[in-house]
Coordinates of C-alpha atoms and ligand atoms in Angstrom, one line a residue:
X9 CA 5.9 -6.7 -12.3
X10 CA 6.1 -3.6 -14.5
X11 CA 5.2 -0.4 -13.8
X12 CA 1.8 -0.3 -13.3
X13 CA -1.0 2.2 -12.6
X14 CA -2.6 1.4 -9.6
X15 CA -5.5 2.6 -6.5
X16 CA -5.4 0.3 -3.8
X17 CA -8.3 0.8 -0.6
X18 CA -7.0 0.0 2.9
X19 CA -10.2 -0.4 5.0
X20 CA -8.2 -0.7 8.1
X21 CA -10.5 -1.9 10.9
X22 CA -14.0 -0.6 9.1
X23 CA -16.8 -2.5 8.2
X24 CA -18.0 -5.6 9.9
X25 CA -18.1 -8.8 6.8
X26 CA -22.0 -8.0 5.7
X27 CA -21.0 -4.5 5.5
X28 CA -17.6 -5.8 3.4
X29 CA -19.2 -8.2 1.2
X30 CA -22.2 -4.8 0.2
X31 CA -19.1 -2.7 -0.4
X32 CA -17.0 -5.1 -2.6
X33 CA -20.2 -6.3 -4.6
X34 CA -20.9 -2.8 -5.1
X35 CA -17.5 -1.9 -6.6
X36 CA -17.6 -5.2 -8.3
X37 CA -20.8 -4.2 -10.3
X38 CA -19.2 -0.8 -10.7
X39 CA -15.7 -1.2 -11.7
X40 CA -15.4 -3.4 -15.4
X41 CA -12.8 -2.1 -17.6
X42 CA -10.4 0.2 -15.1
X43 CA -7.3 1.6 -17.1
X44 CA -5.5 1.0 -13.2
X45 CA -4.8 -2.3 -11.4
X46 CA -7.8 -2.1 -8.4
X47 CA -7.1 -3.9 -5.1
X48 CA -9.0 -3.6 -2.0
X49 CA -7.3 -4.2 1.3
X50 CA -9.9 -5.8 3.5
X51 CA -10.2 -7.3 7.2
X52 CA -8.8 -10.4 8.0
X53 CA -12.1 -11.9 8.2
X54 CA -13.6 -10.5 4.7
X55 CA -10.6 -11.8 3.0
X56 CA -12.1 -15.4 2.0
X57 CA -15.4 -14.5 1.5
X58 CA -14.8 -11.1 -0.9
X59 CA -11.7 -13.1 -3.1
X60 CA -14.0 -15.6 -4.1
X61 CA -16.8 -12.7 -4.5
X62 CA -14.4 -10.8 -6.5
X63 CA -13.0 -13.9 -8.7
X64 CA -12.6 -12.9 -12.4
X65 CA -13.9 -9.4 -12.1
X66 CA -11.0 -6.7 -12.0
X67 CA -10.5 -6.2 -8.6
X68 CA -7.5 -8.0 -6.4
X69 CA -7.5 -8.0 -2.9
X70 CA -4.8 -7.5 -0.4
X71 CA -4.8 -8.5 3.5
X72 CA -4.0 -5.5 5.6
X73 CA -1.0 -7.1 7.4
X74 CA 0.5 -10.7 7.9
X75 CA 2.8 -12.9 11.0
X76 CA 6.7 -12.1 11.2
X77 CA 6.6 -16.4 11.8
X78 CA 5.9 -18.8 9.1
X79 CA 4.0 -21.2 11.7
X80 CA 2.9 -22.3 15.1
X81 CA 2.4 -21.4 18.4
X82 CA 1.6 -17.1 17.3
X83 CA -2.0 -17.1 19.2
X84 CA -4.2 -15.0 17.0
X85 CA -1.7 -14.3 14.2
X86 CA -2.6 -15.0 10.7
X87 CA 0.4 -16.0 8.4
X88 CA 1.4 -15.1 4.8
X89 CA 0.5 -19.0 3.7
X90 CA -2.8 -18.3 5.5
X91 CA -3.6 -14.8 3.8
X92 CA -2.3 -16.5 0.0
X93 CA -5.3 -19.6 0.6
X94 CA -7.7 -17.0 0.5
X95 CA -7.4 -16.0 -2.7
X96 CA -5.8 -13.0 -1.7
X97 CA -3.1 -11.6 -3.8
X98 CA -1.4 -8.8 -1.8
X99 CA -0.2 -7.5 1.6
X100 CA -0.2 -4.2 2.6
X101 CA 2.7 -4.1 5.1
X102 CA 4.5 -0.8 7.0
X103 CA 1.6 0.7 7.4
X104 CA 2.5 3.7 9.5
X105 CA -0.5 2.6 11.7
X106 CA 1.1 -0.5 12.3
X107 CA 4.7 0.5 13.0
X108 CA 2.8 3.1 15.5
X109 CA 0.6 1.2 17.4
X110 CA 2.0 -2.3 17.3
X111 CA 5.8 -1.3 17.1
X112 CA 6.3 -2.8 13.9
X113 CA 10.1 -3.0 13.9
X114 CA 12.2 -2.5 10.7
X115 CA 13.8 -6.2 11.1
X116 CA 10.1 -7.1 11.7
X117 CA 8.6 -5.9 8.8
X118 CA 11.6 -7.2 6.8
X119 CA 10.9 -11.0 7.7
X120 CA 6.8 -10.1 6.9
X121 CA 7.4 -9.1 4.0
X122 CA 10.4 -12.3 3.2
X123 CA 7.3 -14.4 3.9
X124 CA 4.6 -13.0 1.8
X125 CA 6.8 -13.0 -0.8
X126 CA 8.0 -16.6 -0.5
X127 CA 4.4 -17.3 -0.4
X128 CA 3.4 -15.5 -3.7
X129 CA 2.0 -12.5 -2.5
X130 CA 3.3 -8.8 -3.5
X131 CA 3.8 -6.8 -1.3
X132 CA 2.1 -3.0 -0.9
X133 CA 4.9 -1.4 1.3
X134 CA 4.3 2.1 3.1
X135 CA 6.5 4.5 3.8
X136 CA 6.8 7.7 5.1
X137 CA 7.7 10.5 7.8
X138 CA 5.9 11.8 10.9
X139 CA 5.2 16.0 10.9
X140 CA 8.0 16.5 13.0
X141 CA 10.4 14.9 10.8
X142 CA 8.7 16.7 7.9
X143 CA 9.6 20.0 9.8
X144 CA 12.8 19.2 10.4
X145 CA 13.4 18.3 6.4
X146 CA 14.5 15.1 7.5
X147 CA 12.1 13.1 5.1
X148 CA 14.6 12.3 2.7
X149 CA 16.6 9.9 5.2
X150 CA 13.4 9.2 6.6
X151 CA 12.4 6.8 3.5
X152 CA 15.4 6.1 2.3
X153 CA 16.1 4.2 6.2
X154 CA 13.3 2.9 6.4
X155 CA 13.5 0.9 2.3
X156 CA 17.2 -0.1 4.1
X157 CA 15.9 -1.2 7.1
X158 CA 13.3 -3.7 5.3
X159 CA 13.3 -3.9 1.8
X160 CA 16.4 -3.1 0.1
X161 CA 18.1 -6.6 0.6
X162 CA 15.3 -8.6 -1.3
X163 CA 16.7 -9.7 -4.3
X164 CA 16.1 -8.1 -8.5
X165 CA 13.8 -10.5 -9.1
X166 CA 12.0 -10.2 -5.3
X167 CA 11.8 -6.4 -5.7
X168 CA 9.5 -7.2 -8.6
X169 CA 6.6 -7.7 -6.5
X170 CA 6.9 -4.9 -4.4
X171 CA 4.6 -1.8 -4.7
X172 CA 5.8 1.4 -2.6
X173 CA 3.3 3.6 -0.8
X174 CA 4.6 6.8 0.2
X175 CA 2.5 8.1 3.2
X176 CA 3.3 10.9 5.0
X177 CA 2.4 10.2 8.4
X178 CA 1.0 14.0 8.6
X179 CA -1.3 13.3 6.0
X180 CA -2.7 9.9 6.6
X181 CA -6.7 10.4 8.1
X182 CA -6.0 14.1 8.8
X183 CA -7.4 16.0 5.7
X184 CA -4.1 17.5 5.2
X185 CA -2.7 16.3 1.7
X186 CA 0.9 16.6 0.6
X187 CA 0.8 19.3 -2.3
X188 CA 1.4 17.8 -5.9
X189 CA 4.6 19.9 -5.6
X190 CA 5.8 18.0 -2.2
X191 CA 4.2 14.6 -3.1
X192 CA 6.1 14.4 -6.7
X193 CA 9.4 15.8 -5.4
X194 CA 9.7 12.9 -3.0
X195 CA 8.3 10.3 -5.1
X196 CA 11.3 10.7 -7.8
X197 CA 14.0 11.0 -4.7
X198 CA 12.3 7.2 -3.6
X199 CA 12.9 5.9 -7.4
X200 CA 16.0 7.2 -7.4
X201 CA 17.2 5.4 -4.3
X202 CA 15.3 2.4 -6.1
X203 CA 17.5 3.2 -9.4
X204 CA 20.9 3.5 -7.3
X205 CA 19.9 -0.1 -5.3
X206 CA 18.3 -2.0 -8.3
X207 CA 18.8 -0.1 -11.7
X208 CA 17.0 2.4 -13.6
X209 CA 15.0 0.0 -15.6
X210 CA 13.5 -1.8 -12.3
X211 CA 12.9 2.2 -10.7
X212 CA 11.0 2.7 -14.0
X213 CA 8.9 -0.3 -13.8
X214 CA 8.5 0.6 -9.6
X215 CA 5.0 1.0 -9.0
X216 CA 5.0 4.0 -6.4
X217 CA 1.4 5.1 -5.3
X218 CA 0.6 8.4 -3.0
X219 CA -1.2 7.9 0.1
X220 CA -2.7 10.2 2.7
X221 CA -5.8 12.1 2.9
X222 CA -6.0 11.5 -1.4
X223 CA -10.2 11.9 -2.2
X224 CA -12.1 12.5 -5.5
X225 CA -11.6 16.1 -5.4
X226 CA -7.7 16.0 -5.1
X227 CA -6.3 12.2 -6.9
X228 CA -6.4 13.7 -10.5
X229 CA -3.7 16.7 -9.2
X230 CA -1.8 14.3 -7.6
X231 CA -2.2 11.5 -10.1
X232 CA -1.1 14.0 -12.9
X233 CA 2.5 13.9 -11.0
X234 CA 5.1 12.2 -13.7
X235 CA 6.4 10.1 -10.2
X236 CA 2.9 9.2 -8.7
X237 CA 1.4 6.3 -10.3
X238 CA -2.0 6.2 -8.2
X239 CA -3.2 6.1 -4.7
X240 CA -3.2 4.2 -1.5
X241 CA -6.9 5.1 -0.3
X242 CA -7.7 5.1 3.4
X243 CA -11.1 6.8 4.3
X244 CA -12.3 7.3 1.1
X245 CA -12.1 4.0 0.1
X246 CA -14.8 3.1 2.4
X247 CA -17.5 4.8 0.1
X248 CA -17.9 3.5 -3.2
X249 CA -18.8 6.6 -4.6
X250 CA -15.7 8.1 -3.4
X251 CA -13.5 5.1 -4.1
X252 CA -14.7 4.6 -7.8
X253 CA -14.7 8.4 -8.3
X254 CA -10.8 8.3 -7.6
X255 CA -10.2 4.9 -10.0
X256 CA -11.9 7.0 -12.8
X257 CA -9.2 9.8 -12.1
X258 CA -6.2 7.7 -12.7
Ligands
LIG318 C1 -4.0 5.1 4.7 O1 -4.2 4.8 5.9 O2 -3.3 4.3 4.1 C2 -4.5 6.3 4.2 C3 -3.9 6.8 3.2 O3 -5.6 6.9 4.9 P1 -6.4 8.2 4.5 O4 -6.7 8.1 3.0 O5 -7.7 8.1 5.3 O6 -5.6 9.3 4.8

């Protein structure tokens, strides 16, 4: 994959599927020629019905997570073959939410993500510190532990479908925003760690979005970042207006 330009929406647990399919047909109608890659992250449940909703128009769609297990006996896990017979192209995976809440392990997230890629999805991979590790300056060895810990032993040709998110933890659903100034300076530390681990042509061609509290009124500034090559969209991605309004800024 190269380097792309790209606003992704993560609805997290929002909208039931009537309210899903309104929202994607919505953007659908709205969103013809973007100069950015557009993918929605949707529900579970949403992800069958709004792929085949969204078919040919220039929207993707992502699942919001997948199984660390191929197969079997996982009650109430859905698995990267499952999410891929959707029609669903990506997987957002180390959601910060995720590693929170449902102690999403590094090992764990490594084998998620082995199997979305083995099963032809790419991968939208979120990084990021918490406020006390901000505070402390220790974001630097933050990231860079935790692309070690789950993503830095895929392969050249593996690492082409991954798209980093870099979310500060502080930022994410809080209305606090990283500053341009903060937001770019880390973004070029992560492609350099990409640079040192798979070359300076594959960290150019690294897709790298910015996510955490980004709306309509602040994507531009941070888009404008030479580093920041669009937006993982949480809360704003849930109103189209808002949603498109940030698509037009990149
Ligand atoms: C997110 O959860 O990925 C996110 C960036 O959320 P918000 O935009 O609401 O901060």
């Amino acid at each position: 994959m190269a380097r792309i330009k790209m606003v992704a929406g993560n609805w997290k647990m929002n909208k039931n599927l009537q309210e899903g399919v309104a929202l994607a047909t919505e953007l659908k109608e709205a969103v013809k020629n973007p100069k950015c890659a557009v993918v929605i992250g949707t529900p579970f449940i949403h992800l069958a019905t709004v792929s085949e909703l969204l078919k040919g128009s220039a929207i993707k769609v992502a699942a919001e997570n997948c199984a660390d297990h191929e197969k079997g006996a996982y009650t109430g896990e859905i698995s990267a073959e499952m999410v891929k017979s959707t029609g669903a192209e990506y997987v957002i995976l180390g959601h910060s939410e995720r590693r929170q809440y449902y102690a999403e392990s590094y090992a764990m997230l490594e084998a998620k993500v082995r199997l979305a890629l083995a099963n032809g999805l790419k991968v939208i991979f979120c990084i990021g510190e918490i406020k006390e590790e901000r505070e402390a300056g220790q974001q630097n060895e933050v990231v860079k532990a935790q692309l070690e810990g789950s993503v830095f032993g895929l392969s050249a040709e593996e690492w082409k479908n991954i798209v980093l998110a870099y979310e500060p933890v502080w930022a994410i659903g809080t209305g606090l925003t990283a500053t341009p100034e903060q937001a770019q300076e880390i973004h070029a530390y992560i492609r350099s760690l990409v640079a040192e681990k798979y070359g300076k042509e594959a960290a150019e061609d690294t897709t790298i979005l910015y996510g955490g509290s980004c709306n309509e009124k602040n994507a531009a500034e941070l888009f404008a970042c030479p580093d920041i090559d669009g937006g993982l969209i949480g809360g704003a991605a849930l109103v189209a207006e808002k949603f498109l309004a940030i698509i037009a800024a990149r």
